[in-house]
Amino acid sequence: MLFFTQCFGAVLDLIHLRFQHYKAKRVFSAAGQLVCVVNPTHSLKYAPTRCAAAQASTEQGLLPPCHHHEAVHDPQLVPCTCPLFSCPWEGHLEVVVSHLRQTHRINILQGAEIVFLATDMHLPAPTDWIIMHSCLGHQFLLVLRKQEKYEGHPQFFATMMLIGTPSQANNFTYRLELNRNQRRLKWEATPRSVLECVDSVISDGDCLVLNTSLAQLFSDNGSLAIGIAITTSKVHSAEAEM
């Protein structure tokens, strides 16, 4: 009976995922957009990343302990950008994509415009939905996080990070769009570099921020569809023409 129950549950999950993907494709196929269904990464044992811990220590006026025999940290190394995992990995920008794909099984979608369909929005915070977007010869990381910035009041934060340097990130503009029930909400900004910290971007509020009631207006049966478009900035385009 236990074996049957587990197998039946797995089949139901697969059917639900296929149904969500089919429904999203039916809605957005007319616009020629690729759809990626993203399952949540949920952890009851939220472990902040090293950059988040360092930021918290700085805000509290605390400095990390000094060890005379400790190796000097390479500023070019990037910590793992999956914040819900206590992942000790760090490496150079060139290998971030392979780490995310091989270790954390993060999907990558190619195309000028894609649709990010986050499922199970009802899960308690903290929860992350993460996907990589390959466009214009670069890789971007979209992070949607459900987090309680104030106790008992969860919010959704969506931001786009370039897997590159801050100067490279300044060459692009990303747009996040929610569109449902004759309502439309857009956020447009310059992506941040993964050399910066996802946690700091969210704490600064420099991203698309939705409270629970607003997220429910745009969700459909617990799923939230976010249209993503990335373009080169006007300044960069003008310099290229010159």
Short mmCIF file of C-alpha atoms in Angstrom, two decimals:
data_model
loop_
_atom_site.label_atom_id
_atom_site.label_comp_id
_atom_site.label_asym_id
_atom_site.label_seq_id
_atom_site.Cartn_x
_atom_site.Cartn_y
_atom_site.Cartn_z
CA MET A 1 0.00 0.00 0.00
CA LEU A 2 2.88 2.36 0.84
CA PHE A 3 4.56 1.58 -2.48
CA PHE A 4 1.31 2.17 -4.36
CA THR A 5 0.70 5.45 -2.53
CA GLN A 6 4.17 6.77 -3.33
CA CYS A 7 3.94 5.77 -7.00
CA PHE A 8 0.46 7.25 -7.33
CA GLY A 9 1.67 10.52 -5.77
CA ALA A 10 4.59 10.69 -8.21
CA VAL A 11 2.24 10.11 -11.15
CA LEU A 12 -0.08 12.88 -9.94
CA ASP A 13 2.87 15.28 -9.61
CA LEU A 14 3.96 14.46 -13.16
CA ILE A 15 0.44 14.98 -14.51
CA HIS A 16 0.17 18.31 -12.65
CA LEU A 17 3.50 19.49 -14.07
CA ARG A 18 2.54 18.48 -17.61
CA PHE A 19 -0.82 20.23 -17.25
CA GLN A 20 0.82 23.45 -16.02
CA HIS A 21 3.28 23.36 -18.92
CA TYR A 22 0.53 22.70 -21.47
CA LYS A 23 -1.63 25.50 -20.10
CA ALA A 24 1.26 27.96 -20.16
CA LYS A 25 2.20 26.99 -23.72
CA ARG A 26 -1.40 27.43 -24.83
CA VAL A 27 -1.53 30.93 -23.34
CA PHE A 28 1.83 32.21 -24.54
CA SER A 29 2.46 30.25 -27.78
CA ALA A 30 0.60 32.87 -29.79
CA ALA A 31 3.27 35.37 -28.84
CA GLY A 32 6.02 32.97 -29.87
CA GLN A 33 7.49 32.85 -26.36
CA LEU A 34 9.25 29.87 -24.84
CA VAL A 35 7.80 28.67 -21.56
CA CYS A 36 9.75 27.10 -18.71
CA VAL A 37 7.92 25.61 -15.72
CA VAL A 38 10.01 26.21 -12.61
CA ASN A 39 9.45 24.18 -9.46
CA PRO A 40 10.22 25.80 -6.11
CA THR A 41 13.27 25.14 -3.99
CA HIS A 42 12.01 25.13 -0.43
CA SER A 43 14.09 24.74 2.70
CA LEU A 44 13.01 24.93 6.32
CA LYS A 45 16.67 25.28 7.26
CA TYR A 46 17.49 28.51 5.52
CA ALA A 47 21.23 28.99 5.49
CA PRO A 48 22.33 32.49 4.44
CA THR A 49 25.13 32.73 1.93
CA ARG A 50 28.55 34.01 2.85
CA CYS A 51 27.88 37.39 1.28
CA ALA A 52 24.62 37.68 3.26
CA ALA A 53 26.40 36.82 6.49
CA ALA A 54 29.15 39.32 5.73
CA GLN A 55 26.57 42.01 4.98
CA ALA A 56 24.76 41.31 8.27
CA SER A 57 28.02 41.53 10.19
CA THR A 58 28.85 44.84 8.54
CA GLU A 59 25.41 46.29 9.32
CA GLN A 60 25.79 45.26 12.96
CA GLY A 61 29.24 46.79 13.17
CA LEU A 62 30.89 43.39 13.53
CA LEU A 63 34.04 42.41 11.71
CA PRO A 64 34.96 38.82 10.90
CA PRO A 65 37.65 37.37 13.15
CA CYS A 66 41.20 37.79 11.93
CA HIS A 67 43.29 34.66 11.51
CA HIS A 68 46.93 35.31 10.72
CA HIS A 69 47.35 31.97 8.96
CA GLU A 70 44.15 32.22 6.94
CA ALA A 71 44.55 32.45 3.16
CA VAL A 72 43.58 35.72 1.51
CA HIS A 73 40.22 35.43 -0.25
CA ASP A 74 40.32 35.90 -4.00
CA PRO A 75 37.91 38.78 -4.85
CA GLN A 76 37.34 37.27 -8.29
CA LEU A 77 35.74 34.14 -6.83
CA VAL A 78 31.96 34.01 -6.90
CA PRO A 79 30.02 32.15 -4.16
CA CYS A 80 27.20 29.82 -5.11
CA THR A 81 24.14 31.83 -6.14
CA CYS A 82 21.60 29.25 -4.89
CA PRO A 83 20.76 30.95 -1.58
CA LEU A 84 18.58 28.17 -0.16
CA PHE A 85 21.47 25.74 -0.30
CA SER A 86 24.31 25.90 2.19
CA CYS A 87 26.66 25.35 -0.71
CA PRO A 88 30.36 25.97 0.07
CA TRP A 89 31.28 26.16 -3.61
CA GLU A 90 32.97 29.19 -5.08
CA GLY A 91 34.68 29.69 -8.40
CA HIS A 92 35.41 32.04 -11.26
CA LEU A 93 32.70 33.49 -13.51
CA GLU A 94 33.63 31.12 -16.33
CA VAL A 95 32.48 28.06 -14.36
CA VAL A 96 29.39 29.46 -12.59
CA VAL A 97 27.02 28.22 -15.32
CA SER A 98 28.40 24.68 -15.28
CA HIS A 99 28.17 24.56 -11.48
CA LEU A 100 24.54 25.69 -11.48
CA ARG A 101 23.56 23.21 -14.16
CA GLN A 102 25.49 20.19 -12.92
CA THR A 103 25.23 20.57 -9.15
CA HIS A 104 21.87 22.28 -8.69
CA ARG A 105 20.17 21.11 -11.92
CA ILE A 106 19.05 24.62 -12.85
CA ASN A 107 17.42 24.78 -16.26
CA ILE A 108 18.64 27.13 -18.97
CA LEU A 109 16.33 28.56 -21.63
CA GLN A 110 17.39 30.34 -24.80
CA GLY A 111 15.51 33.06 -26.62
CA ALA A 112 14.96 36.81 -26.75
CA GLU A 113 11.70 36.51 -24.80
CA ILE A 114 10.71 33.70 -22.46
CA VAL A 115 8.03 33.00 -19.87
CA PHE A 116 9.03 31.99 -16.37
CA LEU A 117 6.18 29.95 -14.83
CA ALA A 118 6.70 29.56 -11.09
CA THR A 119 4.56 26.84 -9.50
CA ASP A 120 3.31 26.32 -5.92
CA MET A 121 3.31 29.96 -4.88
CA HIS A 122 1.48 29.01 -1.68
CA LEU A 123 4.52 27.36 -0.10
CA PRO A 124 5.78 29.07 3.06
CA ALA A 125 8.81 31.33 2.98
CA PRO A 126 11.68 31.09 2.36
CA THR A 127 11.25 29.63 -1.13
CA ASP A 128 13.18 30.28 -4.34
CA TRP A 129 12.44 29.77 -8.03
CA ILE A 130 15.59 29.98 -10.17
CA ILE A 131 16.27 29.71 -13.89
CA MET A 132 19.07 30.69 -16.29
CA HIS A 133 18.31 32.65 -19.44
CA SER A 134 20.74 32.57 -22.37
CA CYS A 135 20.35 35.63 -24.58
CA LEU A 136 22.49 38.03 -26.65
CA GLY A 137 25.59 35.92 -26.11
CA HIS A 138 25.37 36.04 -22.29
CA GLN A 139 23.80 34.05 -19.48
CA PHE A 140 21.44 35.65 -16.99
CA LEU A 141 20.07 34.30 -13.73
CA LEU A 142 16.47 35.02 -12.74
CA VAL A 143 15.73 34.61 -9.04
CA LEU A 144 12.18 34.77 -7.68
CA ARG A 145 12.11 34.56 -3.90
CA LYS A 146 9.31 34.38 -1.38
CA GLN A 147 10.61 35.85 1.84
CA GLU A 148 9.30 37.43 5.01
CA LYS A 149 10.89 40.85 5.08
CA TYR A 150 8.61 41.56 8.03
CA GLU A 151 7.44 38.74 10.26
CA GLY A 152 4.12 37.32 9.16
CA HIS A 153 4.10 39.32 5.89
CA PRO A 154 5.70 37.33 3.06
CA GLN A 155 6.62 39.14 -0.15
CA PHE A 156 7.84 38.06 -3.57
CA PHE A 157 11.08 39.49 -4.97
CA ALA A 158 12.17 38.99 -8.59
CA THR A 159 15.50 40.11 -9.98
CA MET A 160 17.77 39.40 -12.94
CA MET A 161 21.51 38.89 -12.47
CA LEU A 162 24.10 38.76 -15.24
CA ILE A 163 26.68 36.02 -14.96
CA GLY A 164 29.37 38.56 -15.76
CA THR A 165 30.97 41.73 -14.45
CA PRO A 166 29.13 44.91 -13.37
CA SER A 167 30.45 46.77 -16.42
CA GLN A 168 29.02 44.08 -18.68
CA ALA A 169 25.71 44.19 -16.82
CA ASN A 170 25.40 47.93 -17.54
CA ASN A 171 25.13 47.09 -21.26
CA PHE A 172 21.74 45.42 -20.84
CA THR A 173 18.20 46.16 -19.79
CA TYR A 174 15.77 43.51 -18.59
CA ARG A 175 11.98 43.66 -18.36
CA LEU A 176 9.73 41.55 -16.18
CA GLU A 177 6.04 41.60 -17.03
CA LEU A 178 2.95 40.13 -15.38
CA ASN A 179 -0.23 40.10 -17.43
CA ARG A 180 -3.51 38.53 -16.34
CA ASN A 181 -7.21 39.40 -16.01
CA GLN A 182 -6.83 42.71 -17.88
CA ARG A 183 -4.06 43.79 -15.50
CA ARG A 184 -0.48 44.43 -16.49
CA LEU A 185 2.54 45.13 -14.33
CA LYS A 186 6.04 45.84 -15.67
CA TRP A 187 9.43 46.22 -14.07
CA GLU A 188 12.37 47.44 -16.15
CA ALA A 189 15.91 47.89 -14.89
CA THR A 190 19.57 47.20 -15.49
CA PRO A 191 20.57 43.71 -14.34
CA ARG A 192 23.01 43.34 -11.48
CA SER A 193 26.15 41.24 -11.67
CA VAL A 194 26.43 37.93 -9.80
CA LEU A 195 29.65 39.41 -8.35
CA GLU A 196 27.19 41.35 -6.23
CA CYS A 197 24.88 39.52 -3.85
CA VAL A 198 21.30 38.44 -4.53
CA ASP A 199 20.51 38.98 -0.86
CA SER A 200 21.69 42.59 -0.95
CA VAL A 201 19.64 43.30 -4.08
CA ILE A 202 16.54 41.99 -2.34
CA SER A 203 17.23 43.79 0.94
CA ASP A 204 17.72 47.05 -1.00
CA GLY A 205 14.41 46.51 -2.82
CA ASP A 206 16.10 47.09 -6.20
CA CYS A 207 13.88 44.54 -7.91
CA LEU A 208 10.27 43.67 -8.66
CA VAL A 209 8.48 43.44 -5.32
CA LEU A 210 5.00 41.92 -4.88
CA ASN A 211 3.02 41.57 -1.70
CA THR A 212 0.86 38.46 -1.28
CA SER A 213 -2.40 40.06 -2.41
CA LEU A 214 -0.82 41.52 -5.55
CA ALA A 215 0.82 38.21 -6.41
CA GLN A 216 -2.55 36.48 -6.10
CA LEU A 217 -4.09 38.89 -8.61
CA PHE A 218 -1.61 37.70 -11.24
CA SER A 219 -1.40 34.04 -10.26
CA ASP A 220 -3.43 31.21 -11.76
CA ASN A 221 -4.13 28.18 -9.56
CA GLY A 222 -1.02 28.81 -7.51
CA SER A 223 1.30 29.52 -10.46
CA LEU A 224 2.77 32.86 -11.45
CA ALA A 225 3.78 33.56 -15.06
CA ILE A 226 6.47 36.21 -15.56
CA GLY A 227 7.40 37.34 -19.06
CA ILE A 228 11.12 38.07 -19.44
CA ALA A 229 12.75 40.18 -22.14
CA ILE A 230 16.38 41.30 -22.33
CA THR A 231 17.71 44.00 -24.65
CA THR A 232 20.93 45.92 -25.05
CA SER A 233 20.87 49.35 -23.47
CA LYS A 234 20.49 52.44 -25.68
CA VAL A 235 23.86 53.81 -24.62
CA HIS A 236 25.59 50.58 -25.56
CA SER A 237 23.76 50.41 -28.89
CA ALA A 238 24.74 54.00 -29.76
CA GLU A 239 28.40 53.30 -28.96
CA ALA A 240 28.30 50.21 -31.15
CA GLU A 241 26.94 52.22 -34.09
CA MET A 242 29.67 54.86 -33.71
#
